[in-house]
Structures are given as structure tokens and as C-alpha cells.
PDB file of C-alpha atoms and ligand atoms in Angstrom:
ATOM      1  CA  UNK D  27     -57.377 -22.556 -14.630  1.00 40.00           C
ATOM      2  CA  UNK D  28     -54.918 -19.902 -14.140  1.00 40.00           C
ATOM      3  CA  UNK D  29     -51.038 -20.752 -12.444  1.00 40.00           C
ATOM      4  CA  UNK D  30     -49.035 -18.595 -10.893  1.00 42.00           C
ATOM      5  CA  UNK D  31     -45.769 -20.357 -10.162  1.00 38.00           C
ATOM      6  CA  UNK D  32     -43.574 -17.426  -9.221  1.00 37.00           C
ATOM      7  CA  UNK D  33     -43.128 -18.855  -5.642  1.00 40.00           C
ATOM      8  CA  UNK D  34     -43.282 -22.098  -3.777  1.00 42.00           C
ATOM      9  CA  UNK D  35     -46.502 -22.648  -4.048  1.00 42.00           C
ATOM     10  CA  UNK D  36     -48.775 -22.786  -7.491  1.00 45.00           C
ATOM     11  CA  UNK D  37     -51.906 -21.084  -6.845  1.00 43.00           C
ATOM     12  CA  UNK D  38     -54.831 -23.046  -9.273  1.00 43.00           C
ATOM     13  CA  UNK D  39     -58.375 -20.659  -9.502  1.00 42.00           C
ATOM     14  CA  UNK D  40     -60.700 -22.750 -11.032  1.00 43.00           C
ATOM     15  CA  UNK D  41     -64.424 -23.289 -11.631  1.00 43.00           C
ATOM     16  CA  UNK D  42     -65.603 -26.188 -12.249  1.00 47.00           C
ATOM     17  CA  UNK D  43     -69.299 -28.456 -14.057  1.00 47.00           C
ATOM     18  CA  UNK D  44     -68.514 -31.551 -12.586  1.00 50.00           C
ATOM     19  CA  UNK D  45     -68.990 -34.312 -14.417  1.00 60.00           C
ATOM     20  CA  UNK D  46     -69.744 -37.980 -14.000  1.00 67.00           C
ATOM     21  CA  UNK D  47     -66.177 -38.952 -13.128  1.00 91.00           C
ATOM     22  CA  UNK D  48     -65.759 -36.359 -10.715  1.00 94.00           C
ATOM     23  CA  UNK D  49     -68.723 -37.550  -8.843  1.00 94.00           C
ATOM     24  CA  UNK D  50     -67.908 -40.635  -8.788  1.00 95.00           C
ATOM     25  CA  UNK D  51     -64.421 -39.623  -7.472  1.00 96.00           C
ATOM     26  CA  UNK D  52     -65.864 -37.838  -4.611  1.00 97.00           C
ATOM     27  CA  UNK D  53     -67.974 -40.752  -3.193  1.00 97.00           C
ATOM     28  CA  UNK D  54     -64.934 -42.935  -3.282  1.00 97.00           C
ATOM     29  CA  UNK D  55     -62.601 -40.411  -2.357  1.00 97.00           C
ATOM     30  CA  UNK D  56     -63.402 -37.528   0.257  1.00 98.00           C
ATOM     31  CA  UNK D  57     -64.095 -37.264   4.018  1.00 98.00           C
ATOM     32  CA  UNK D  58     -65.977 -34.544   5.004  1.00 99.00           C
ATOM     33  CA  UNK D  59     -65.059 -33.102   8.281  1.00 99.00           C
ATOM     34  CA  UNK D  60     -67.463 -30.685  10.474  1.00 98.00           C
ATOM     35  CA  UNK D  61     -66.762 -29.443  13.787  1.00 98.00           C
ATOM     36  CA  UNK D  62     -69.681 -29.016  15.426  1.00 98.00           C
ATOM     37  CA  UNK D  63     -70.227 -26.901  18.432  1.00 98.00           C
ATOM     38  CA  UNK D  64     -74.142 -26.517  19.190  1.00 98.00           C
ATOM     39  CA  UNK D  65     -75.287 -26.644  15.688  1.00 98.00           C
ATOM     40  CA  UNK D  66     -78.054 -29.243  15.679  1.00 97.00           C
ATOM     41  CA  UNK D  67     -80.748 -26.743  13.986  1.00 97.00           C
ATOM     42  CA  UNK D  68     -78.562 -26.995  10.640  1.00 98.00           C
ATOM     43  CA  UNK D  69     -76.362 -29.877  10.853  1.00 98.00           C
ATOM     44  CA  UNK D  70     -79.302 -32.211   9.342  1.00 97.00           C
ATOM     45  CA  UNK D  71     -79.765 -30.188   6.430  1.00 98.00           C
ATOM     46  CA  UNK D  72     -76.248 -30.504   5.536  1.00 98.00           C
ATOM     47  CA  UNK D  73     -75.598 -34.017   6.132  1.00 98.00           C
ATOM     48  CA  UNK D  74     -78.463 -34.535   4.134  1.00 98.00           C
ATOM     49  CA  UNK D  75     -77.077 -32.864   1.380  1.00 98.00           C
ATOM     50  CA  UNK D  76     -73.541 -34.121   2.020  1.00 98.00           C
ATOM     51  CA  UNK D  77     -74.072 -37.999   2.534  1.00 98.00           C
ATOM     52  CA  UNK D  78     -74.589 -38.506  -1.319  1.00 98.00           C
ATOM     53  CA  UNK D  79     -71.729 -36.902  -2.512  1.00 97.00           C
ATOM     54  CA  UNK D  80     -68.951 -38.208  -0.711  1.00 98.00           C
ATOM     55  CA  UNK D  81     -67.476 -41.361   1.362  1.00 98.00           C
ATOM     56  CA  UNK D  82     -67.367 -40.415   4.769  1.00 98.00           C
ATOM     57  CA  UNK D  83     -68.752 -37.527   7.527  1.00 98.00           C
ATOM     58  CA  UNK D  84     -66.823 -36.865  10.359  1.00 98.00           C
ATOM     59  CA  UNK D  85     -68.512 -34.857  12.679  1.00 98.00           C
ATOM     60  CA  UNK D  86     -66.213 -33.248  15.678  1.00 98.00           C
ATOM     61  CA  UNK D  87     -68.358 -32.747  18.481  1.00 98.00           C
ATOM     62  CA  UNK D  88     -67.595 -29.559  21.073  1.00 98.00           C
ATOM     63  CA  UNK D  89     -69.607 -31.275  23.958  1.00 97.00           C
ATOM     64  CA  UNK D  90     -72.692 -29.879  22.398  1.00 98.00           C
ATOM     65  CA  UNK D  91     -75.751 -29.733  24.899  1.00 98.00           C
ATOM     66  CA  UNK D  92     -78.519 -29.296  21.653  1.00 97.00           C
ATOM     67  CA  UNK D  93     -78.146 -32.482  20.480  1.00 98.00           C
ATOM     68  CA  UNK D  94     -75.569 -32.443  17.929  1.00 98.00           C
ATOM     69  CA  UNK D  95     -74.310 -35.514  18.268  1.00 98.00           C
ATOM     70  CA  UNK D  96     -77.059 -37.331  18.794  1.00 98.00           C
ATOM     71  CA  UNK D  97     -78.500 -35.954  15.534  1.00 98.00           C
ATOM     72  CA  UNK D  98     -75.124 -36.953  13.253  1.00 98.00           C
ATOM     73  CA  UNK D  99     -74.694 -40.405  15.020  1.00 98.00           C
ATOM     74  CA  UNK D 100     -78.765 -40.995  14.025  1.00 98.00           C
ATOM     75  CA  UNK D 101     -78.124 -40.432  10.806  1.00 98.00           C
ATOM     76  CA  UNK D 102     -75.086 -42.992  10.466  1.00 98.00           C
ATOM     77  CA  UNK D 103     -71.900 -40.938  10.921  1.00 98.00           C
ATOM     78  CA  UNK D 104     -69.018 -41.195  13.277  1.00 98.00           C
ATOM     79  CA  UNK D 105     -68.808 -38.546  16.069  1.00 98.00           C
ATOM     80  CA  UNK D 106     -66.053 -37.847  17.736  1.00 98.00           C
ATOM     81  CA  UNK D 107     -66.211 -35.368  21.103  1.00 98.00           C
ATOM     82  CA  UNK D 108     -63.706 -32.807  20.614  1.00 98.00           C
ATOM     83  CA  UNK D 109     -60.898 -31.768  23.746  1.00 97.00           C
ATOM     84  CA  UNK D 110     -62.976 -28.993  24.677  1.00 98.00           C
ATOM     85  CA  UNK D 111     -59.689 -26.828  23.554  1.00 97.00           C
ATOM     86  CA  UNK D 112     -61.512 -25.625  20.475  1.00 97.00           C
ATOM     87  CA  UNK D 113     -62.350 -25.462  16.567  1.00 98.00           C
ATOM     88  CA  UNK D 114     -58.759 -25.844  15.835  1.00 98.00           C
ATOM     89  CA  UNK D 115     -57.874 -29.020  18.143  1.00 98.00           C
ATOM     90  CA  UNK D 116     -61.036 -30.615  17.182  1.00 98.00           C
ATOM     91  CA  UNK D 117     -60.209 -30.322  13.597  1.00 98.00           C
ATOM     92  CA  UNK D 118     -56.494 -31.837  14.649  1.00 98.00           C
ATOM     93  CA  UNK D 119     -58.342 -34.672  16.394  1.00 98.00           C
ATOM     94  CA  UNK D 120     -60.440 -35.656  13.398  1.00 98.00           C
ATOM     95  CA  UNK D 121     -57.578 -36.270  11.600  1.00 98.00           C
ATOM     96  CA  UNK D 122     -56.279 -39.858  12.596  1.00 96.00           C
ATOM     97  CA  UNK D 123     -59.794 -40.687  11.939  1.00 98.00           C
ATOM     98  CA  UNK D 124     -59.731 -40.277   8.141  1.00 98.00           C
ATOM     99  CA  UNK D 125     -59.555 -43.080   6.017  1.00 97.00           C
ATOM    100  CA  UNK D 126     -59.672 -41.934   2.224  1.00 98.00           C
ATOM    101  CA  UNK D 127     -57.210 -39.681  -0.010  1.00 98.00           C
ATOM    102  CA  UNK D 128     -59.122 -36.206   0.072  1.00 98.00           C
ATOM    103  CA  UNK D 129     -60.366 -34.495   2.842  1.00 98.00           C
ATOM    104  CA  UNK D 130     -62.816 -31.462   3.004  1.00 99.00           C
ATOM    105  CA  UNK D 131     -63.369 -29.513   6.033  1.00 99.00           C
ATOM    106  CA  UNK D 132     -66.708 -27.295   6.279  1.00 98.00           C
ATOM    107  CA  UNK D 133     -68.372 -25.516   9.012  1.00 98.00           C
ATOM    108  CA  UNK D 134     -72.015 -27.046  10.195  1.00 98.00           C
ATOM    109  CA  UNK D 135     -73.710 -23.188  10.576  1.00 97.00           C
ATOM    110  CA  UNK D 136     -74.894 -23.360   7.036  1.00 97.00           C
ATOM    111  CA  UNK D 137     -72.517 -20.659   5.815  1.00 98.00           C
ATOM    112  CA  UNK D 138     -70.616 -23.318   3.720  1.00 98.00           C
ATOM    113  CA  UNK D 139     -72.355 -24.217   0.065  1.00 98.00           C
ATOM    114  CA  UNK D 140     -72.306 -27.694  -0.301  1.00 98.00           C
ATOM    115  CA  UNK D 141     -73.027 -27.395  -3.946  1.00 98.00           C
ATOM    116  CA  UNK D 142     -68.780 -26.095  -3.865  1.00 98.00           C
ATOM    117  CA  UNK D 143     -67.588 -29.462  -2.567  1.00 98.00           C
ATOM    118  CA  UNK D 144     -66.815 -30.524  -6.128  1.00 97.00           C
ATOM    119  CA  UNK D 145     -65.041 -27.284  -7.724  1.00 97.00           C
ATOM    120  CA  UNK D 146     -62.779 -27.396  -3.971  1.00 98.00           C
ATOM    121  CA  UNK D 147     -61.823 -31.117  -4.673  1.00 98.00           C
ATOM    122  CA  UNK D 148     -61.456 -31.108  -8.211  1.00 97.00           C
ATOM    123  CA  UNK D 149     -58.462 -29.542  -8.972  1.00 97.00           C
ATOM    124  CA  UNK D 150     -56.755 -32.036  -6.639  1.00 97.00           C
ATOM    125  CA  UNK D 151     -58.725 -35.031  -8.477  1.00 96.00           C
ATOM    126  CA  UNK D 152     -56.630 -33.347 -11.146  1.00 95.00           C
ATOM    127  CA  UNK D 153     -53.432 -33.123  -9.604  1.00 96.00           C
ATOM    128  CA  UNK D 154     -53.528 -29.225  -9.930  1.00 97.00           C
ATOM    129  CA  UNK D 155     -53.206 -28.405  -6.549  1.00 98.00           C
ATOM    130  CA  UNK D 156     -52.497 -30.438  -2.574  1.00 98.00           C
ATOM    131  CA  UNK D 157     -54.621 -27.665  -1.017  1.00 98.00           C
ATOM    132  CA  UNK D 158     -57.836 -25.901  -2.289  1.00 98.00           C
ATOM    133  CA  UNK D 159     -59.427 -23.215   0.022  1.00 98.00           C
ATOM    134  CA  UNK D 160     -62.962 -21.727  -0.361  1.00 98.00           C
ATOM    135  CA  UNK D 161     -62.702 -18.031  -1.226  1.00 98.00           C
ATOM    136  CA  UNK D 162     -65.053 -15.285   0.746  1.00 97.00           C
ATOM    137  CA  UNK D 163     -63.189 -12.960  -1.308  1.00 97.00           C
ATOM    138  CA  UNK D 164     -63.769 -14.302  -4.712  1.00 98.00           C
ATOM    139  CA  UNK D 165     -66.970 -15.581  -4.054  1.00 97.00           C
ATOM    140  CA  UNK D 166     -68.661 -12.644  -1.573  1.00 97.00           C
ATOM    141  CA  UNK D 167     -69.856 -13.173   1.821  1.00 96.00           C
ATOM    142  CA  UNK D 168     -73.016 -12.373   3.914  1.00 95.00           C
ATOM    143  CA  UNK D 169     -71.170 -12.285   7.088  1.00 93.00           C
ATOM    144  CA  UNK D 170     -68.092 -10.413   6.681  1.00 91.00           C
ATOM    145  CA  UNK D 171     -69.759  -6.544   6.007  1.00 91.00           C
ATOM    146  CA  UNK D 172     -71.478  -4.009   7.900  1.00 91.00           C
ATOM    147  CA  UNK D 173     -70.457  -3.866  10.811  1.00 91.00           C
ATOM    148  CA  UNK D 174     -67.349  -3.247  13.162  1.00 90.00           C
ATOM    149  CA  UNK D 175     -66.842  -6.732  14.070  1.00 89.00           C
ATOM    150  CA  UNK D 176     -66.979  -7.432  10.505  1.00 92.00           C
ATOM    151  CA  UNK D 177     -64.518  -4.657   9.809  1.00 92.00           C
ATOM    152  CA  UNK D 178     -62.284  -6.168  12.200  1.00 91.00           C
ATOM    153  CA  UNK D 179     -62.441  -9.729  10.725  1.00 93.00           C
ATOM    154  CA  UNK D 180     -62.042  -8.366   6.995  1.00 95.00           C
ATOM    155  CA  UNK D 181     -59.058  -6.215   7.776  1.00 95.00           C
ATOM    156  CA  UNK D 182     -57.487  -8.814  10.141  1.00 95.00           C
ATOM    157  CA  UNK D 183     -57.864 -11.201   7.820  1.00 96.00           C
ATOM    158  CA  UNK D 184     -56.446  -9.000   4.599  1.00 97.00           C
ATOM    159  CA  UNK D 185     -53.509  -8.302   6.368  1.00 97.00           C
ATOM    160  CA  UNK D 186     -52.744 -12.069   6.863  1.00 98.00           C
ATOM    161  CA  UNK D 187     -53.364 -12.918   3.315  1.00 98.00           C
ATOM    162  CA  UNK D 188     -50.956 -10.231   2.524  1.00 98.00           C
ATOM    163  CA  UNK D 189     -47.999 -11.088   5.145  1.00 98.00           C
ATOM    164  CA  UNK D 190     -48.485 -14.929   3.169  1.00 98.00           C
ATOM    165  CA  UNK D 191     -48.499 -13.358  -0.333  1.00 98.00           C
ATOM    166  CA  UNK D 192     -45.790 -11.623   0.529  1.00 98.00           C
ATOM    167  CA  UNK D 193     -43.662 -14.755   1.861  1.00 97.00           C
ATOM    168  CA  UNK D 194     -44.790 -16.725  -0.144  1.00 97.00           C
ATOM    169  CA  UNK D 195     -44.830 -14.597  -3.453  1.00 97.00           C
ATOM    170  CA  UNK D 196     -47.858 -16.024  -3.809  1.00 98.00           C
ATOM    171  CA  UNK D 197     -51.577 -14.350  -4.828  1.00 98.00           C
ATOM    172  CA  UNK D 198     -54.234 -15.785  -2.117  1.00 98.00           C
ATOM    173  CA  UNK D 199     -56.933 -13.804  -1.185  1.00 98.00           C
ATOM    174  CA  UNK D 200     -58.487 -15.542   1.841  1.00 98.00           C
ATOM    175  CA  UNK D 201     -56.484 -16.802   4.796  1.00 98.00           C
ATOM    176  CA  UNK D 202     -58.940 -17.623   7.294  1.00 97.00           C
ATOM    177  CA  UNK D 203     -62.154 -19.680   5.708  1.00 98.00           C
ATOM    178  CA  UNK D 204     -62.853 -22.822   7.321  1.00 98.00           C
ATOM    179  CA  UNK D 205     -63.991 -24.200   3.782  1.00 98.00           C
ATOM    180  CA  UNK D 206     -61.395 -26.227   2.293  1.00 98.00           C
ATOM    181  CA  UNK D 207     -59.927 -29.594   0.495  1.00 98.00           C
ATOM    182  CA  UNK D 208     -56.767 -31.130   1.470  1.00 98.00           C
ATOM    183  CA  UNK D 209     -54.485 -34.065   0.135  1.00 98.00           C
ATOM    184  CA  UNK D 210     -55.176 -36.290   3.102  1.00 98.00           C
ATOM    185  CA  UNK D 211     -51.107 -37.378   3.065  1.00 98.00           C
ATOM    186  CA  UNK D 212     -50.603 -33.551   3.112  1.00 98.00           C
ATOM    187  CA  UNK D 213     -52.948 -32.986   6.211  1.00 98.00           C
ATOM    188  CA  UNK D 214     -50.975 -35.554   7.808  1.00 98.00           C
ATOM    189  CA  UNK D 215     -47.116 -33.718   7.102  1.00 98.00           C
ATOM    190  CA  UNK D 216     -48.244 -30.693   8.390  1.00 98.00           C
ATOM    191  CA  UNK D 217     -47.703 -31.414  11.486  1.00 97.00           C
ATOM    192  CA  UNK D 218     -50.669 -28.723  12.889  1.00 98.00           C
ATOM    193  CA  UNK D 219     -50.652 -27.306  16.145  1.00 97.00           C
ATOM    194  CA  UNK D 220     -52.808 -24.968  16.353  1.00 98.00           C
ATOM    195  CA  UNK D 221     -55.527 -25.162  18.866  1.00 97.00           C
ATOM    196  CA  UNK D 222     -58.337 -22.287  17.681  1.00 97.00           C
ATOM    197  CA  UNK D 223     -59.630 -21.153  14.028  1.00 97.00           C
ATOM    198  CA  UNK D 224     -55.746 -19.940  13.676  1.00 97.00           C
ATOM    199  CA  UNK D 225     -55.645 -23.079  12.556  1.00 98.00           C
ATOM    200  CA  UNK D 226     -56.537 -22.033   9.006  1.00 98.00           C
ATOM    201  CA  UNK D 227     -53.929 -19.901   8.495  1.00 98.00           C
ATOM    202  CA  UNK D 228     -51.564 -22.622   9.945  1.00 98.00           C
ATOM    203  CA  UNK D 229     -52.387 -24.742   7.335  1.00 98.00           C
ATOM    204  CA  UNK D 230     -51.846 -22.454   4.355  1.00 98.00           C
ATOM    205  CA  UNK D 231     -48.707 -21.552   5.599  1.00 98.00           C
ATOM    206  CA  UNK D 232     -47.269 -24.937   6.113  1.00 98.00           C
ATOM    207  CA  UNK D 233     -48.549 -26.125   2.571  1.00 98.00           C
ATOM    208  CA  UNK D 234     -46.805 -23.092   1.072  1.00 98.00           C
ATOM    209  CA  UNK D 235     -43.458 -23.532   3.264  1.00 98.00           C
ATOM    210  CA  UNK D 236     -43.455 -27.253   2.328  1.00 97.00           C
ATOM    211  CA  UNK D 237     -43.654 -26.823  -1.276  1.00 98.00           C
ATOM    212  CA  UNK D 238     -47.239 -27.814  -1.507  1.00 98.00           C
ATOM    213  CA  UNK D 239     -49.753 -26.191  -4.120  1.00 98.00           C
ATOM    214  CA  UNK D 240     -51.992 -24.449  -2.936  1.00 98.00           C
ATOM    215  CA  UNK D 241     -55.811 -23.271  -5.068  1.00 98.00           C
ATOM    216  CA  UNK D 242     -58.528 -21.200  -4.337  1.00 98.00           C
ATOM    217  CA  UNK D 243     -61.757 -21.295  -5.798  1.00 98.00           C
ATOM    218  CA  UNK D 244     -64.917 -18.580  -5.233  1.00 98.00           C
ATOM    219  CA  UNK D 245     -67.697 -19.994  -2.719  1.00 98.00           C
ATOM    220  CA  UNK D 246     -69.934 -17.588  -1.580  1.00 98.00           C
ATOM    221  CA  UNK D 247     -70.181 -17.370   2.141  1.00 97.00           C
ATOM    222  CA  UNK D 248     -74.011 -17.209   3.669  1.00 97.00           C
ATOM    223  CA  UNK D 249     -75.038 -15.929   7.229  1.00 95.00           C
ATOM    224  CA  UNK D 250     -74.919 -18.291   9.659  1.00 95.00           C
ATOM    225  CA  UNK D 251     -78.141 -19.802   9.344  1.00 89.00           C
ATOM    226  CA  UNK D 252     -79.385 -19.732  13.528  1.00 91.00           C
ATOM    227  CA  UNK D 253     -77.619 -18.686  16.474  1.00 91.00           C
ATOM    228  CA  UNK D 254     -74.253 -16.839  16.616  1.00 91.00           C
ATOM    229  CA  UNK D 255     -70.691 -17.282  15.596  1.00 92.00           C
ATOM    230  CA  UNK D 256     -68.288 -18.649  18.978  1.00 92.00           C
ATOM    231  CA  UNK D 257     -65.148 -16.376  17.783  1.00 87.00           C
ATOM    232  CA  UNK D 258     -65.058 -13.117  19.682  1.00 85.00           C
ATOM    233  CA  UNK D 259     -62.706 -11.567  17.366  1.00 82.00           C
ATOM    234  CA  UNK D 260     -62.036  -8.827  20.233  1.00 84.00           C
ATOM    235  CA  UNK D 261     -60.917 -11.145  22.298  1.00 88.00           C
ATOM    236  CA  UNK D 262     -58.656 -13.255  20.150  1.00 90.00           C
ATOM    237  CA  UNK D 263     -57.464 -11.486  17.298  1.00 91.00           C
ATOM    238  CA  UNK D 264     -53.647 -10.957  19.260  1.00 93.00           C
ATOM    239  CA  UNK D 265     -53.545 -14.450  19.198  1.00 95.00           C
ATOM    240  CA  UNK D 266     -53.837 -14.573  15.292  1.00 95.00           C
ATOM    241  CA  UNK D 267     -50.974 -12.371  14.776  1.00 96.00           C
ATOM    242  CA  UNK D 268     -48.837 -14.208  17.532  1.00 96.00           C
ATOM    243  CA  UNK D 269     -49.823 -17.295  15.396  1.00 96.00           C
ATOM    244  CA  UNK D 270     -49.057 -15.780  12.147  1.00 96.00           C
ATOM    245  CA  UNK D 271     -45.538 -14.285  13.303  1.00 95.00           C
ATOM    246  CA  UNK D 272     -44.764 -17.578  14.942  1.00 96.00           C
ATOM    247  CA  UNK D 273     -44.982 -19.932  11.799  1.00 97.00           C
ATOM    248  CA  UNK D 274     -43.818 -17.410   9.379  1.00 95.00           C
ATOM    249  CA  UNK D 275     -40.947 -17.307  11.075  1.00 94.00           C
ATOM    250  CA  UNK D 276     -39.766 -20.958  11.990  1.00 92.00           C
ATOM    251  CA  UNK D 277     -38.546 -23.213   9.611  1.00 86.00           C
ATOM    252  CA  UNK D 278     -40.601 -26.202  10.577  1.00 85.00           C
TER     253      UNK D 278
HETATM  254  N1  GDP S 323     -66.068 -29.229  17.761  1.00 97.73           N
HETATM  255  C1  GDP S 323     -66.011 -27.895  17.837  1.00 97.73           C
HETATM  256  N2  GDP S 323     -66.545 -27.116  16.857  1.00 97.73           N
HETATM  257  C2  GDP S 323     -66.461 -25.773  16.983  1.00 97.73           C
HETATM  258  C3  GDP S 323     -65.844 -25.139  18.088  1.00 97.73           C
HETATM  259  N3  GDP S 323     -65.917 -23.780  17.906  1.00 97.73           N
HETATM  260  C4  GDP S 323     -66.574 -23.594  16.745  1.00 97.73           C
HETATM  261  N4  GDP S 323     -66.899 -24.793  16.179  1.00 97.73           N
HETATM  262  C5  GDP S 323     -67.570 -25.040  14.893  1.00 97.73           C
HETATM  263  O1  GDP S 323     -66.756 -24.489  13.888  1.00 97.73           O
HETATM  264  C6  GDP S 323     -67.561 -23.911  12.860  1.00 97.73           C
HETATM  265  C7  GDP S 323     -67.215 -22.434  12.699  1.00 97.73           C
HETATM  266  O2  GDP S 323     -67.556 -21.750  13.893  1.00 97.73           O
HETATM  267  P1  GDP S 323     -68.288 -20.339  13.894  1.00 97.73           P
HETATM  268  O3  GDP S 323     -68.662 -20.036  15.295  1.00 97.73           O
HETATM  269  O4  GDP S 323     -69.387 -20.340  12.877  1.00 97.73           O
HETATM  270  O5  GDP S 323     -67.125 -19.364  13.464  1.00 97.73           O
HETATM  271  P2  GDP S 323     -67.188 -18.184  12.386  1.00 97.73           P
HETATM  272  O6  GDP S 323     -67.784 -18.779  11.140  1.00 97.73           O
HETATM  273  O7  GDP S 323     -65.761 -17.769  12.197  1.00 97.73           O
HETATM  274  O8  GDP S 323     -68.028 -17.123  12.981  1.00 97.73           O
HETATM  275  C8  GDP S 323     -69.011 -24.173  13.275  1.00 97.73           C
HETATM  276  O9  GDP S 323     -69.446 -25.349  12.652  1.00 97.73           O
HETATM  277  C9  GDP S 323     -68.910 -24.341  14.784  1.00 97.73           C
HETATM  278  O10 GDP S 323     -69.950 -25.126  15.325  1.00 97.73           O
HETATM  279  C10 GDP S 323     -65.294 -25.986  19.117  1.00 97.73           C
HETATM  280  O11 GDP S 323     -64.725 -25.529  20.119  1.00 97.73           O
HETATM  281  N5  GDP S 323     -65.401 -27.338  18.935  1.00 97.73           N
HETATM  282 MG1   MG S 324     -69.668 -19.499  10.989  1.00 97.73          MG
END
């Protein structure tokens, strides 16, 4: 585990072989959260492999017409039907919802390795960090080369990381994956408002300017396992650097 505590934040990288403990921790622990927007062709797979890790699913419906919902409320968990405002308010709405000390949000296209859950919670099981987020960076990514939508969403992306490394004096090196653990009581303070995926970078940013630590740990990030991602980065990427400017700037 490596600190850096140059700024207001800590940043914690670790790696971690669970152990018995930590399992155990996890099941009584940690709400899994998954906005779901028409994902029903690889939502079971990962409940499947979610359900015995952890105490709760959460799944955030976005008025899916495939079936989503019907598929997570089959298999037990709560569903909630998101505002219709998107990824970002849906994730917001989950969050009165959640009844245990650790929360994990993870996308329900199959890009998100469940097998991470445990190295993203643990250093908060071990009071290293508030806030752990999944790294693309550190841990590579089969979505975020090749091509110039890709080139868009890397280099948008870097430059975030940097403005937040730089006001922070911090070292992050990915701002904008939806993969992450969170101090539940710290969700709650940060008082989000952030209605799209600029959420994520809302959420760093108000750990850090709170005094929060925030981790990283590498998780490799796979293709979106069937049908196609509902950012069109052409489309939105002003309002990520309206976003970024706007809580950089204000003191709340
Ligand atoms: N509830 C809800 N989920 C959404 C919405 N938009 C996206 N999602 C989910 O958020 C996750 C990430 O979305 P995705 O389109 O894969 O974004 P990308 O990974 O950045 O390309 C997926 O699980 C989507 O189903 C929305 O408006 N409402
Ligand atoms: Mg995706």
C-alpha cells in the first residue's frame, strides 16, 4: 500500500488476496448498486456472481423496456425506477435506499470485474481510505482504445484527472469509472448533484475537497459485453468541463 499524503486527500493503491475476514466483511457490510438502463442480457450473470459476496443489490432501473427489472426483482433484489434524468440521478436516487456501511457502485454491461469488489472495499474495511475507485488506467481497458470516440473519452478524461491532481496535489489516474467503493456516511455528505455520468468526477472531487481519502486500485475494464454504451461523448463532453469548472471552483 503506497500513501501519498502531500494534499488533502491520501491516495491508498493497493492489491489485495482477500481473506476469510474480508469476505465475511463484505456480506455483512456492502450494497452493491447498478444502474441499469436496458441491460437484461448481462445483468443475470452478474447478480449471480454478486449475490454471494455481499449484503444487498440495488438495482436502479432507467425504465428499461428488455426486461431489466423484471429479471433483478426475480432474482430477489430491490429495484428502484430511476427519474428518467439519467445514470447520474439514478445513482443519487439509490442512495436513501442503502442500509449498510460500504457501498459499491458498478455498471450492469459486464465491463466491471466482479472478482475486484474485494481489493475496492478493502482498504476501507481497513480504514485506509473513505473512497476507492476502480482504475482503467492501472488496470487497462478494452473499451477506451482505437478509435476516435475512444480518443475523445481517454483525453477528456486525462485532462480531468489532471485539473484534480493538480487541486488536489493529489496522484489519481482515473476520474471518470463508474467502478467504485464508498463510506456509505461519506456518500451521504457529499451532497451530489449531478444528474449524468459527471457524476463520477463529482464525487472525487467532493471527497478530496472534504478531506476525505481517496484510493485507487487496478481493475481491468472489458467491452461491454452486448449492445452499446448510452454516452454520446460528442454530445456531452461540454457538459463535463462545465461540471468540472463548476465544483472545482465552489467551496461547497
Ligand atoms: N438507471 C439508469 N442506468 C443508466 C442510465 N444510463 C446508463 N445507465 C447504466 O449505467 C451503466 C454505464 O452506462 P454505459 O452506457 O455502459 O456507459 P459507458 O460505460 O460510459 O459507455 C450501465 O449499467 C448502464 O445501463 C440511465 O439513464 N439510467
Ligand atoms: Mg459501459
Amino acid at each position: 500500500m503506497e500513501q501519498d499524503k502531500s494534499g488533502n486527500g491520501k491516495i491508498a493503491r493497493s492489491q489485495l488476496d482477500p481473506g476469510t475476514d474480508l469476505r465475511q466483511a463484505m456480506r455483512e457490510q456492502v450494497t452493491v448498486v447498478i444502474p441499469a438502463k436496458d441491460e437484461a442480457p448481462t445483468l443475470d450473470a452478474i447478480l449471480g456472481e454478486v449475490a454471494p459476496m455481499v449484503r444487498e443489490i440495488l438495482v436502479v432501473d432507467g425504465s428499461s423496456t428488455d426486461g431489466t427489472a423484471e429479471l433483478a426483482r426475480g432474482r430477489g433484489h430491490q429495484v428502484l425506477q430511476d427519474n428518467g434524468k439519467g445514470k447520474g440521478a439514478a445513482m443519487r436516487q439509490a442512495i436513501l435506499h442503502i442500509h449498510t456501511p460500504i457501498t459499491v457502485f458498478m455498471d450492469a454491461d459486464g465491463s466491471h470485474d466482479a472478482r475486484d469488489i474485494p481489493a475496492l472495499v478493502a482498504p476501507i474495511l481497513r480504514n485506509e481510505a473513505d473512497h476507492v475507485s476502480a482504475s482503467r488506467l492501472l488496470g487497462g481497458s478494452s473499451e477506451l482504445h482505437g478509435g476516435f470516440d475512444e480518443f475523445l473519452r481517454l483525453a477528456g478524461s486525462s485532462f480531468v484527472t489532471a485539473c484534480i491532481n493538480r487541486r488536489f496535489r493529489v496522484r489519481l489516474s482515473d476520474s471518470q469509472n463508474g467502478f467504485r467503493a464508498i463510506r456509505t456516511e461519506v456518500l451521504r455528505s457529499l451532497g451530489l448533484r449531478e444528474d449524468l455520468t459527471t457524476i463520477e468526477q463529482e464525487m472525487i472531487i467532493k471527497t478530496l475537497k472534504r478531506g476525505f481519502r481517496m484510493g485507487e486500485i487496478p481493475s481491468h475494464e472489458h467491452a461491454r459485453k452486448s449492445g452499446s454504451s448510452h454516452i454520446q461523448v460528442k454530445r456531452v463532453w461540454h457538459r463535463y468541463l462545465l461540471s468540472l469548472a463548476r465544483h472545482l471552483l465552489s467551496k461547497t
